[in-house]
Short mmCIF file of C-alpha atoms in Angstrom, two decimals:
data_model
loop_
_atom_site.label_atom_id
_atom_site.label_comp_id
_atom_site.label_asym_id
_atom_site.label_seq_id
_atom_site.Cartn_x
_atom_site.Cartn_y
_atom_site.Cartn_z
CA MET A 1064 30.12 40.26 50.19
CA LEU A 1065 29.19 42.67 47.12
CA ILE A 1066 29.45 46.31 47.11
CA THR A 1067 27.98 48.18 44.17
CA ASP A 1068 28.13 52.34 43.97
CA LYS A 1069 25.50 53.45 41.52
CA MET A 1070 25.66 57.28 41.16
CA LYS A 1071 23.41 59.64 39.05
CA GLN A 1072 24.94 62.81 37.70
CA PHE A 1073 22.38 65.44 37.12
CA ILE A 1074 22.70 68.43 34.42
CA PHE A 1075 22.08 72.05 36.23
CA ILE A 1076 21.55 75.19 34.11
CA THR A 1077 22.05 78.30 35.19
CA PHE A 1078 20.16 81.75 34.33
CA THR A 1079 21.64 84.90 35.21
CA LEU A 1080 19.03 87.12 36.28
CA PHE A 1081 20.13 90.68 36.51
CA THR A 1082 18.43 91.41 40.12
CA LEU A 1083 19.67 92.36 43.49
CA GLY A 1084 16.40 90.42 45.40
CA PHE A 1085 15.55 87.33 45.27
CA SER A 1086 16.36 85.54 41.84
CA LEU A 1087 12.57 84.24 42.29
CA THR A 1088 9.38 85.34 42.13
CA GLU A 1089 7.80 84.86 45.58
CA LYS A 1090 4.83 81.85 45.61
CA ARG A 1091 1.29 82.93 46.40
CA VAL A 1092 -0.32 81.83 49.61
CA VAL A 1093 -3.83 79.82 49.21
CA GLU A 1094 -6.35 78.01 50.94
CA ILE A 1095 -7.02 74.84 49.46
CA GLN A 1096 -10.38 72.62 50.01
CA PHE A 1097 -9.88 68.55 49.54
CA ASP A 1098 -12.31 65.68 50.61
CA GLN A 1099 -10.33 62.86 51.75
CA LEU A 1100 -6.18 62.78 53.25
CA PHE A 1101 -5.16 61.08 50.12
CA GLN A 1102 -5.87 64.27 48.33
CA LEU A 1103 -3.92 66.56 50.89
CA GLN A 1104 -1.00 63.48 49.82
CA GLN A 1105 -1.46 64.38 46.20
CA LEU A 1106 -0.14 67.92 47.32
CA VAL A 1107 2.62 66.46 48.77
CA GLU A 1108 4.03 64.30 46.42
CA MET A 1109 3.49 67.08 43.80
CA GLY A 1110 6.07 69.04 45.50
CA ILE A 1111 3.96 71.70 46.83
CA ASP A 1112 4.90 73.52 49.87
CA LEU A 1113 2.19 72.85 52.14
CA ASP A 1114 2.01 75.76 55.51
CA HIS A 1115 0.58 74.83 58.74
CA HIS A 1116 -2.77 75.77 58.60
CA ARG A 1117 -4.12 72.39 57.72
CA THR A 1118 -7.78 70.65 59.16
CA LEU A 1119 -10.00 68.04 57.60
CA THR A 1120 -10.90 69.80 54.72
CA GLU A 1121 -8.51 72.64 53.99
CA VAL A 1122 -4.78 73.24 54.02
CA HIS A 1123 -2.69 76.64 53.25
CA ALA A 1124 0.39 76.30 50.97
CA PHE A 1125 2.71 78.22 48.84
CA VAL A 1126 2.07 77.79 44.70
CA THR A 1127 3.65 79.52 41.97
CA ASP A 1128 1.15 80.48 39.15
CA ALA A 1129 1.51 77.03 37.22
CA GLU A 1130 0.99 75.21 40.36
CA PHE A 1131 -2.14 77.38 40.96
CA LYS A 1132 -3.52 76.24 37.77
CA GLN A 1133 -2.44 72.84 38.16
CA ILE A 1134 -3.93 72.54 41.28
CA GLN A 1135 -7.36 73.58 39.85
CA GLN A 1136 -7.16 71.48 36.77
CA MET A 1137 -7.16 68.34 39.25
CA GLY A 1138 -10.72 69.64 40.33
CA PHE A 1139 -9.46 71.40 43.97
CA GLU A 1140 -11.11 74.50 45.04
CA ILE A 1141 -8.39 76.60 45.25
CA LYS A 1142 -8.37 80.14 46.26
CA GLU A 1143 -5.32 83.03 46.85
CA ILE A 1144 -5.18 84.45 50.71
CA PRO A 1145 -3.52 87.23 51.77
CA ASN A 1146 0.08 86.65 53.26
CA GLN A 1147 0.08 88.28 56.75
CA ALA A 1148 3.66 87.88 57.51
CA LYS A 1149 4.57 89.70 54.10
CA LEU A 1150 2.07 92.19 54.76
CA TYR A 1151 3.51 93.04 58.12
CA PHE A 1152 6.88 92.89 56.75
CA GLU A 1153 5.81 95.56 54.53
CA GLU A 1154 4.49 97.53 56.98
CA LEU A 1155 7.82 97.43 59.16
CA LYS A 1156 9.92 98.57 56.30
CA LYS A 1157 7.55 101.98 55.82
CA SER A 1158 9.08 102.80 58.98
CA PRO A 1159 10.92 106.07 58.35
CA LEU A 1160 14.99 105.04 57.76
CA GLY A 1161 16.26 107.90 59.98
CA SER A 1162 14.22 105.83 63.19
CA ALA A 1163 16.34 104.22 65.91
CA ASN A 1164 15.04 101.04 64.67
CA PRO A 1165 13.09 100.45 61.23
CA MET A 1166 11.93 96.97 62.47
CA GLU A 1167 10.69 98.05 65.71
CA ASP A 1168 11.40 95.93 68.27
CA TYR A 1169 12.86 92.88 65.75
CA HIS A 1170 16.33 92.51 65.21
CA ASP A 1171 17.54 92.84 61.39
CA TYR A 1172 20.87 91.26 60.23
CA ASN A 1173 22.90 94.16 61.46
CA GLU A 1174 21.12 94.61 64.71
CA LEU A 1175 21.33 91.10 65.41
CA THR A 1176 24.88 90.97 64.45
CA ALA A 1177 25.94 93.34 66.84
CA PHE A 1178 23.71 92.01 69.46
CA MET A 1179 25.79 88.84 69.38
CA GLN A 1180 29.16 89.95 69.42
CA ASP A 1181 27.96 92.45 72.36
CA ILE A 1182 27.15 89.88 74.42
CA ALA A 1183 30.49 87.55 73.28
CA ASN A 1184 32.59 90.60 74.04
CA SER A 1185 30.51 91.27 77.35
CA TYR A 1186 30.68 87.55 78.73
CA PRO A 1187 33.92 86.01 77.23
CA ASP A 1188 34.42 83.13 79.72
CA ILE A 1189 31.24 81.69 79.40
CA THR A 1190 30.16 82.25 75.54
CA ARG A 1191 31.71 82.04 72.12
CA LEU A 1192 30.35 83.24 68.81
CA GLU A 1193 30.98 81.50 65.45
CA SER A 1194 29.66 81.71 62.15
CA ILE A 1195 29.56 78.26 60.60
CA GLY A 1196 28.82 79.72 57.08
CA GLN A 1197 27.56 81.93 54.64
CA SER A 1198 24.09 82.47 53.46
CA VAL A 1199 23.25 83.03 49.77
CA GLN A 1200 23.58 86.60 49.77
CA GLY A 1201 26.59 86.29 51.90
CA ARG A 1202 25.01 86.80 55.53
CA GLU A 1203 27.04 84.98 57.95
CA LEU A 1204 25.22 82.07 59.77
CA TRP A 1205 26.13 83.10 63.37
CA VAL A 1206 25.74 80.39 66.30
CA MET A 1207 26.39 81.35 70.22
CA GLU A 1208 27.89 78.75 72.36
CA ILE A 1209 27.48 79.40 75.91
CA SER A 1210 29.31 76.84 78.61
CA ASP A 1211 31.56 77.14 81.60
CA ASN A 1212 34.37 76.27 78.86
CA PRO A 1213 33.36 77.45 75.51
CA GLY A 1214 35.31 75.73 72.62
CA VAL A 1215 36.55 72.72 74.58
CA ASN A 1216 34.84 69.48 74.34
CA GLU A 1217 33.73 68.02 77.65
CA LEU A 1218 32.51 65.50 78.95
CA GLU A 1219 28.60 66.79 79.21
CA PRO A 1220 25.75 66.81 76.26
CA GLU A 1221 25.86 69.28 73.76
CA PHE A 1222 22.71 70.94 73.08
CA LYS A 1223 20.85 73.08 70.39
CA TYR A 1224 18.23 75.41 69.04
CA VAL A 1225 18.01 76.72 65.44
CA ALA A 1226 15.37 79.60 64.69
CA ASN A 1227 13.99 81.45 61.82
CA MET A 1228 14.77 78.70 58.75
CA HIS A 1229 11.69 79.99 57.23
CA GLY A 1230 12.35 83.81 57.19
CA ASP A 1231 9.00 84.91 58.03
CA GLU A 1232 8.30 82.88 60.95
CA THR A 1233 9.90 85.41 63.25
CA VAL A 1234 9.24 84.56 67.39
CA GLY A 1235 12.29 82.00 67.49
CA ARG A 1236 14.57 84.58 66.01
CA GLU A 1237 13.81 87.43 69.02
CA LEU A 1238 13.29 84.47 71.85
CA SER A 1239 16.53 82.84 70.91
CA LEU A 1240 18.06 86.35 71.83
CA TYR A 1241 16.05 86.39 74.94
CA LEU A 1242 17.24 83.15 76.01
CA ILE A 1243 20.78 84.25 75.36
CA GLU A 1244 20.92 87.47 77.13
CA TRP A 1245 18.44 85.62 80.43
CA LEU A 1246 21.43 82.66 80.49
CA VAL A 1247 24.67 84.71 80.46
CA ASP A 1248 22.84 87.33 82.71
CA SER A 1249 21.51 84.80 84.98
CA TYR A 1250 24.96 82.92 85.18
CA GLY A 1251 26.40 82.87 88.82
CA ASN A 1252 23.26 84.60 90.25
CA ASP A 1253 20.65 82.34 89.33
CA PRO A 1254 21.17 78.70 90.24
CA ARG A 1255 19.08 77.50 87.05
CA ALA A 1256 20.83 79.10 84.68
CA THR A 1257 24.38 78.18 86.50
CA ASP A 1258 23.88 74.74 86.49
CA LEU A 1259 22.70 74.71 82.90
CA ILE A 1260 26.03 76.45 81.71
CA ASN A 1261 28.15 74.17 83.63
CA ASN A 1262 26.70 70.95 82.73
CA THR A 1263 25.95 71.19 79.44
CA ASP A 1264 27.54 72.55 76.31
CA ILE A 1265 24.63 74.82 74.49
CA PHE A 1266 24.58 76.21 70.86
CA ILE A 1267 21.70 78.65 69.89
CA MET A 1268 21.33 79.69 66.20
CA PRO A 1269 18.94 82.51 66.24
CA THR A 1270 18.21 82.83 62.16
CA MET A 1271 19.15 80.06 59.99
CA ASN A 1272 18.01 82.06 56.69
CA PRO A 1273 18.91 85.66 57.59
CA ASP A 1274 18.23 86.63 53.43
CA GLY A 1275 14.59 85.06 53.94
CA PHE A 1276 13.92 87.44 57.17
CA GLU A 1277 15.32 90.46 55.39
CA ASN A 1278 13.26 90.04 52.04
CA GLY A 1279 10.10 89.09 54.32
CA SER A 1280 10.06 85.74 52.28
CA ARG A 1281 9.77 82.07 53.88
CA TYR A 1282 12.42 80.89 51.04
CA ASN A 1283 16.30 81.68 51.19
CA ALA A 1284 17.53 84.18 48.08
CA HIS A 1285 17.48 80.59 45.63
CA GLY A 1286 13.48 80.49 46.68
CA THR A 1287 14.19 77.34 48.36
CA ASP A 1288 11.89 75.89 51.33
CA LEU A 1289 15.13 75.20 53.39
CA ASN A 1290 12.48 72.89 55.65
CA ARG A 1291 12.74 70.42 52.53
CA ASP A 1292 16.07 70.73 51.81
CA PHE A 1293 17.85 68.07 54.31
CA PRO A 1294 18.10 64.51 53.34
CA ASP A 1295 15.04 62.33 53.50
CA GLN A 1296 14.83 58.78 54.65
CA PHE A 1297 11.66 58.08 52.43
CA SER A 1298 12.48 59.82 49.35
CA ASP A 1299 16.30 60.76 49.20
CA PRO A 1300 18.24 58.88 51.21
CA ASN A 1301 21.83 60.06 50.57
CA ASN A 1302 23.53 62.00 53.62
CA SER A 1303 25.44 64.37 51.53
CA THR A 1304 25.61 68.07 51.20
CA LEU A 1305 25.87 67.78 47.13
CA GLY A 1306 23.56 69.76 45.80
CA ARG A 1307 22.24 71.36 48.68
CA GLU A 1308 21.62 75.31 49.70
CA PRO A 1309 24.49 76.86 51.50
CA GLU A 1310 22.31 76.87 54.75
CA THR A 1311 21.40 73.52 54.90
CA ARG A 1312 25.25 72.57 53.68
CA ALA A 1313 26.24 74.89 56.60
CA VAL A 1314 23.66 73.20 59.54
CA MET A 1315 24.89 69.83 57.84
CA GLU A 1316 28.67 70.31 58.55
CA TRP A 1317 28.32 71.87 61.44
CA SER A 1318 26.33 69.28 63.10
CA TRP A 1319 29.04 66.06 61.51
CA GLY A 1320 31.31 68.68 63.76
CA HIS A 1321 29.18 67.77 66.56
CA ASN A 1322 27.50 65.16 68.92
CA PHE A 1323 24.54 66.71 69.55
CA VAL A 1324 21.91 65.25 71.36
CA LEU A 1325 19.21 67.02 71.95
CA SER A 1326 17.53 70.06 69.93
CA ALA A 1327 14.56 71.52 68.89
CA ASN A 1328 13.94 73.81 65.34
CA MET A 1329 11.67 77.00 66.30
CA HIS A 1330 8.79 78.17 63.70
CA THR A 1331 5.38 80.13 63.63
CA GLY A 1332 2.11 79.93 62.23
CA ALA A 1333 0.58 76.72 64.55
CA LEU A 1334 0.99 76.47 68.66
CA VAL A 1335 2.11 73.16 69.00
CA ALA A 1336 5.18 70.43 69.28
CA ASN A 1337 5.75 68.52 66.33
CA TYR A 1338 7.74 65.32 66.53
CA PRO A 1339 9.19 62.82 64.07
CA TYR A 1340 8.54 61.13 61.41
CA ASP A 1341 7.51 63.78 59.16
CA GLY A 1342 6.62 61.14 56.27
CA PRO A 1343 5.72 59.60 54.45
CA SER A 1344 1.95 59.84 54.26
CA SER A 1345 -0.30 63.14 55.43
CA GLY A 1346 -2.29 62.29 57.95
CA VAL A 1347 -1.20 58.71 58.69
CA TYR A 1348 1.00 58.60 62.23
CA SER A 1349 3.97 57.80 61.48
CA ALA A 1350 6.38 56.62 64.59
CA CYS A 1351 10.07 56.68 64.99
CA PRO A 1352 11.64 53.71 66.87
CA ASP A 1353 12.12 56.35 69.86
CA ASP A 1354 8.07 57.47 69.47
CA GLU A 1355 7.72 57.16 73.30
CA LEU A 1356 10.73 59.43 73.97
CA PHE A 1357 9.53 62.07 71.37
CA ILE A 1358 5.79 62.07 73.02
CA HIS A 1359 7.36 62.53 76.28
CA ILE A 1360 9.74 65.59 75.34
CA SER A 1361 7.16 67.26 73.36
CA LEU A 1362 4.91 66.72 76.11
CA ALA A 1363 7.44 68.60 78.67
CA TYR A 1364 7.74 71.54 76.79
CA ALA A 1365 3.43 71.96 76.12
CA ASP A 1366 2.96 71.02 79.55
CA ALA A 1367 5.33 73.65 80.78
CA HIS A 1368 3.45 76.36 78.68
CA PRO A 1369 0.76 78.29 80.31
CA ASN A 1370 -2.02 77.60 76.98
CA MET A 1371 0.03 75.09 74.10
CA GLU A 1372 -3.67 72.66 73.49
CA SER A 1373 -5.46 76.30 72.87
CA GLY A 1374 -3.56 75.49 69.36
CA GLY A 1375 -6.19 72.48 68.59
CA PHE A 1376 -3.82 69.86 69.27
CA SER A 1377 -4.45 66.84 71.58
CA ASN A 1378 -2.11 68.16 74.68
CA GLY A 1379 -0.21 70.59 72.61
CA ILE A 1380 1.60 68.06 70.37
CA THR A 1381 1.10 66.10 67.46
CA ASN A 1382 3.02 63.59 64.92
CA GLY A 1383 4.41 65.00 61.66
CA ALA A 1384 3.23 62.81 59.09
CA GLN A 1385 -0.35 62.54 60.84
CA TRP A 1386 -1.04 66.67 60.45
CA TYR A 1387 0.81 66.75 57.15
CA SER A 1388 3.82 65.54 55.75
CA ILE A 1389 6.70 66.64 54.36
CA SER A 1390 10.09 65.43 52.60
CA GLY A 1391 13.18 66.55 53.57
CA GLY A 1392 12.52 68.03 56.98
CA MET A 1393 15.30 68.76 59.27
CA GLN A 1394 13.67 67.34 62.49
CA ASP A 1395 13.92 63.59 60.49
CA TRP A 1396 17.64 64.18 59.22
CA ASN A 1397 18.72 65.08 62.98
CA TYR A 1398 17.21 61.60 64.19
CA ILE A 1399 17.63 59.31 61.45
CA TRP A 1400 21.11 60.33 60.36
CA GLU A 1401 23.29 62.46 63.68
CA GLY A 1402 21.41 60.46 66.60
CA ASP A 1403 19.99 63.90 67.71
CA CYS A 1404 16.61 63.82 69.08
CA ASP A 1405 14.78 66.75 67.43
CA ILE A 1406 11.47 68.48 67.38
CA THR A 1407 9.73 71.08 65.64
CA LEU A 1408 8.56 74.07 67.80
CA GLU A 1409 5.09 76.16 66.29
CA GLN A 1410 5.70 78.75 68.93
CA ASN A 1411 2.71 81.37 67.60
CA GLU A 1412 -0.58 81.07 65.22
CA VAL A 1413 0.42 84.36 63.45
CA LYS A 1414 3.59 83.82 62.14
CA TRP A 1415 4.89 87.43 62.22
CA PRO A 1416 3.34 88.93 65.14
CA ASN A 1417 3.16 92.38 65.56
CA SER A 1418 6.68 93.14 67.89
CA ASN A 1419 4.62 94.51 70.68
CA GLN A 1420 3.83 90.70 71.62
CA LEU A 1421 7.15 89.32 71.81
CA ALA A 1422 7.66 90.70 75.62
CA GLY A 1423 4.34 87.78 76.30
CA LEU A 1424 5.66 85.86 73.77
CA TRP A 1425 8.89 85.37 76.24
CA GLU A 1426 6.78 85.17 79.08
CA GLU A 1427 5.22 82.52 77.58
CA HIS A 1428 7.99 80.26 76.10
CA ARG A 1429 10.81 80.78 78.56
CA GLU A 1430 10.00 78.25 81.14
CA PRO A 1431 8.85 75.49 77.84
CA MET A 1432 12.38 76.01 76.48
CA LEU A 1433 14.23 75.91 80.11
CA VAL A 1434 12.24 72.74 80.41
CA TYR A 1435 13.15 70.89 77.24
CA LEU A 1436 16.82 71.86 77.35
CA GLU A 1437 16.89 70.25 80.58
CA GLU A 1438 15.69 67.02 79.00
CA VAL A 1439 19.03 66.53 77.68
CA HIS A 1440 20.07 65.38 81.02
CA ASP A 1441 17.69 62.67 81.31
CA GLY A 1442 18.51 58.85 80.42
CA VAL A 1443 21.61 56.73 79.86
CA ARG A 1444 25.68 58.09 80.09
CA GLY A 1445 28.61 57.30 80.26
CA ILE A 1446 32.63 56.74 78.80
CA ILE A 1447 33.35 53.89 76.36
CA THR A 1448 37.12 53.17 76.53
CA ASP A 1449 39.47 49.82 75.90
CA GLU A 1450 39.55 48.19 78.58
CA ASP A 1451 43.89 48.25 78.29
CA SER A 1452 44.60 51.27 76.95
CA GLY A 1453 41.70 53.42 78.47
CA GLU A 1454 41.33 55.20 75.11
CA PRO A 1455 37.79 56.11 74.10
CA LEU A 1456 36.26 53.73 71.46
CA SER A 1457 33.71 54.68 68.97
CA ALA A 1458 31.01 51.91 69.49
CA ASN A 1459 27.30 51.78 68.60
CA ILE A 1460 25.44 51.63 71.90
CA SER A 1461 21.73 49.96 71.55
CA VAL A 1462 18.94 49.09 73.46
CA GLN A 1463 17.27 46.39 73.59
CA GLY A 1464 13.44 46.85 72.00
CA ILE A 1465 14.48 50.08 70.39
CA ASP A 1466 15.69 49.91 66.86
CA HIS A 1467 17.96 53.14 67.25
CA ASP A 1468 21.36 53.19 67.69
CA ILE A 1469 23.48 56.35 68.72
CA LEU A 1470 27.77 56.66 68.60
CA PRO A 1471 29.55 58.29 71.40
CA ASP A 1472 31.74 61.48 70.91
CA PRO A 1473 34.62 59.74 68.73
CA GLU A 1474 36.97 62.67 71.03
CA ASN A 1475 36.07 61.47 74.38
CA GLY A 1476 33.98 58.29 74.11
CA ASP A 1477 31.24 59.74 75.82
CA TYR A 1478 27.89 58.97 75.01
CA TYR A 1479 24.43 60.08 76.15
CA ARG A 1480 21.18 57.74 75.23
CA MET A 1481 17.86 59.81 75.91
CA LEU A 1482 15.43 57.40 77.14
CA THR A 1483 11.61 57.54 79.26
CA PRO A 1484 12.10 56.19 82.91
CA GLY A 1485 12.03 52.21 83.00
CA THR A 1486 14.55 49.45 82.82
CA TYR A 1487 16.62 49.05 79.93
CA THR A 1488 19.50 46.62 78.56
CA ILE A 1489 22.19 48.78 77.01
CA THR A 1490 25.10 47.15 74.74
CA ALA A 1491 28.17 48.78 73.70
CA GLN A 1492 29.90 47.39 70.27
CA ALA A 1493 32.94 48.28 69.04
CA PHE A 1494 34.72 46.86 66.19
CA GLY A 1495 37.33 44.13 67.07
CA TYR A 1496 35.68 44.03 70.57
CA LEU A 1497 33.63 41.58 72.35
CA PRO A 1498 30.06 43.51 73.04
CA GLN A 1499 29.20 44.38 76.76
CA SER A 1500 25.78 44.37 78.00
CA GLU A 1501 24.21 46.26 80.69
CA THR A 1502 21.09 46.17 82.76
CA VAL A 1503 20.19 49.78 83.98
CA THR A 1504 16.89 51.61 85.40
CA VAL A 1505 16.74 55.15 84.40
CA PRO A 1506 15.12 57.13 87.16
CA LEU A 1507 12.05 59.42 87.01
CA SER A 1508 13.93 62.62 86.30
CA GLY A 1509 17.74 62.89 85.47
CA TYR A 1510 20.47 60.27 84.86
CA VAL A 1511 22.06 56.84 85.25
CA GLU A 1512 25.62 56.75 84.78
CA GLN A 1513 26.90 53.40 82.67
CA ASN A 1514 30.27 53.14 81.34
CA PHE A 1515 31.68 50.25 79.00
CA GLN A 1516 35.24 49.13 79.01
CA LEU A 1517 35.47 46.68 76.69
CA ASN A 1518 38.02 43.81 75.68
CA VAL A 1519 39.61 43.10 72.39
CA ASP A 1520 38.07 40.30 70.76
CA PRO A 1521 40.66 36.87 70.24
CA TRP A 1522 39.09 36.55 67.08
CA LEU A 1523 40.78 39.62 65.82
CA SER A 1524 44.44 38.23 66.16
CA GLU A 1525 43.83 35.50 63.72
CA ALA A 1526 41.43 37.61 61.42
CA ASP A 1527 42.59 38.66 57.81
CA ILE A 1528 41.30 42.34 57.99
CA GLU A 1529 40.54 45.05 55.13
CA ASP A 1530 41.02 48.48 56.69
CA PHE A 1531 43.01 50.14 53.61
CA GLU A 1532 45.20 51.78 56.20
CA ILE A 1533 48.23 50.84 53.92
CA GLY A 1534 46.60 53.07 51.25
CA VAL A 1535 45.82 50.15 48.89
CA PHE A 1536 43.18 47.43 48.49
CA SER A 1537 45.06 43.77 50.52
CA ASP A 1538 46.09 40.92 48.89
CA LEU A 1539 42.89 39.24 49.78
CA GLY A 1540 41.51 38.65 46.31
CA TRP A 1541 39.24 41.38 45.45
CA SER A 1542 37.62 41.70 41.95
CA PHE A 1543 36.80 44.89 40.01
CA SER A 1544 34.21 45.10 37.36
CA GLY A 1545 32.14 47.85 35.72
CA ASN A 1546 32.91 50.88 34.60
CA ALA A 1547 35.36 52.51 37.08
CA ASN A 1548 37.95 50.63 39.56
CA TRP A 1549 37.63 51.23 42.84
CA GLN A 1550 40.57 52.59 44.47
CA THR A 1551 41.95 53.39 48.14
CA ASP A 1552 41.08 57.24 49.09
CA ASN A 1553 42.19 59.70 52.36
CA SER A 1554 39.24 62.45 51.23
CA GLU A 1555 36.60 61.39 53.41
CA VAL A 1556 36.65 58.49 56.32
CA PHE A 1557 34.47 57.10 58.63
CA GLU A 1558 37.45 56.14 61.00
CA GLY A 1559 41.34 55.95 60.29
CA ASN A 1560 42.97 57.70 57.65
CA TYR A 1561 41.80 55.46 54.36
CA SER A 1562 38.70 54.34 53.00
CA GLY A 1563 37.35 52.63 50.07
CA LYS A 1564 35.76 54.75 47.01
CA SER A 1565 34.53 54.01 43.82
CA GLY A 1566 36.05 55.31 40.64
CA SER A 1567 33.55 58.14 39.08
CA ILE A 1568 30.98 56.89 36.86
CA ASP A 1569 27.67 58.27 34.89
CA ASP A 1570 24.29 57.99 34.94
CA ASN A 1571 23.32 54.46 34.11
CA GLU A 1572 26.84 53.33 34.91
CA GLN A 1573 28.08 51.07 37.60
CA SER A 1574 31.31 50.21 39.45
CA THR A 1575 31.48 46.67 41.30
CA VAL A 1576 34.06 45.40 44.00
CA SER A 1577 33.62 42.18 45.38
CA ILE A 1578 35.33 38.92 47.13
CA THR A 1579 35.02 35.05 46.79
CA LEU A 1580 35.85 33.68 50.35
CA ASP A 1581 35.88 29.68 51.05
CA VAL A 1582 34.42 29.42 54.31
CA VAL A 1583 35.64 25.93 55.98
CA GLU A 1584 34.53 26.52 59.35
CA ASP A 1585 32.40 28.24 61.36
CA GLY A 1586 33.45 31.58 61.58
CA GLN A 1587 32.74 35.51 61.07
CA ILE A 1588 32.58 37.26 58.19
CA SER A 1589 31.99 41.08 59.12
#
């Protein structure tokens, strides 16, 4: 067994800019003509921020002056076009300062904060308001939890909506507030709302990028596109917050503290439900192991909308990469690293529509948002425990034929595996326990319950185990080499109190921990 840890360290040079606004110049919105899809991929690989408008011959994008010239020099036909979202934002800002609402029917940061606080104060039994962090400019990243027992980790699935990660894509920001208000006002009066709140732990984040909204910009206050800032399986497979924006770090750490089963992030600029994978190549369908499931839940949203197909996509849905690829998107990160099925909802072709359209957009999207939320209750669910003690276990839940495992909630041992209707073989496997498999049939609607009670593997009593729990490497004969030794550490662990950790290394350095085992008969090394 050989474990090698290589790390690259980067030098960051920080320039202090004496400005009270955004630290970087706003990028230009352009239209770029292309002949072949491989040319579109060239733009992606350059790091160009492609926008939602994409046909077989043209794409819209955000570029710097230097990128504009570079694209020209590569032979593309490129021209600047109006940034309609920014123009409408500027019109809103011209409203008299003394008016009741300078942002008309849109909630600015202060109004959104007051709205959320008022809901929390008015409905303390079913809501809990928290800030999961702060933006670059110090604005709170508000999340509203709606549950019959807010703040309690119950035996029920956790769901989340995130909106406004692009600051100039605003519809989802308002729809989030409308949904919050509808749920709490309807609780106890509407059976549907009551059932959702009693049986689901619902989290709604109306704005991931409050700075971008306040400045009429797609980007955060560091000029970063937050939907390009997450770990990416194809280009940045390091599930770490190191070097990421504060808004991204906040969402990642918040997600690590929960066991989200289903989620969606709300955008505008198109009308379509977009599902993983988002990479690696533009124009090429990139199916994840749960492709059938993602098509199913995307169609659930699109079919509930009165005219989703009017956005120009077949059935109102699209695979992300087949549309255009991105690197560092949130939906792929949620699925790959969190086991959370996440899609991107493009809810209006105009990014920042006139505020007099918001009521109509709510009427169009209310039913799809509720239908999609209800999808979290389809599939297989249950509890995984030690048969002798009854204590919850951390076990991989695998489905035969689908190469994507999930984990249960570590506190209660409850798991929720979303699946389309059909018959499946489900296996629960935990270290030190005998695996257990069961065949289940998922109904057309709703879920089937399948609990697992695992028995300790008798091999465990005879095995030599290194779990680092004595605070040092054991006497199994570990060898260390390279530029730094390994050591035990209790600052970051998967389970228990300790883990093995490499010492600090620099670029082009390595540290190695290895062990030589003399295997004299059949057995297991794991």
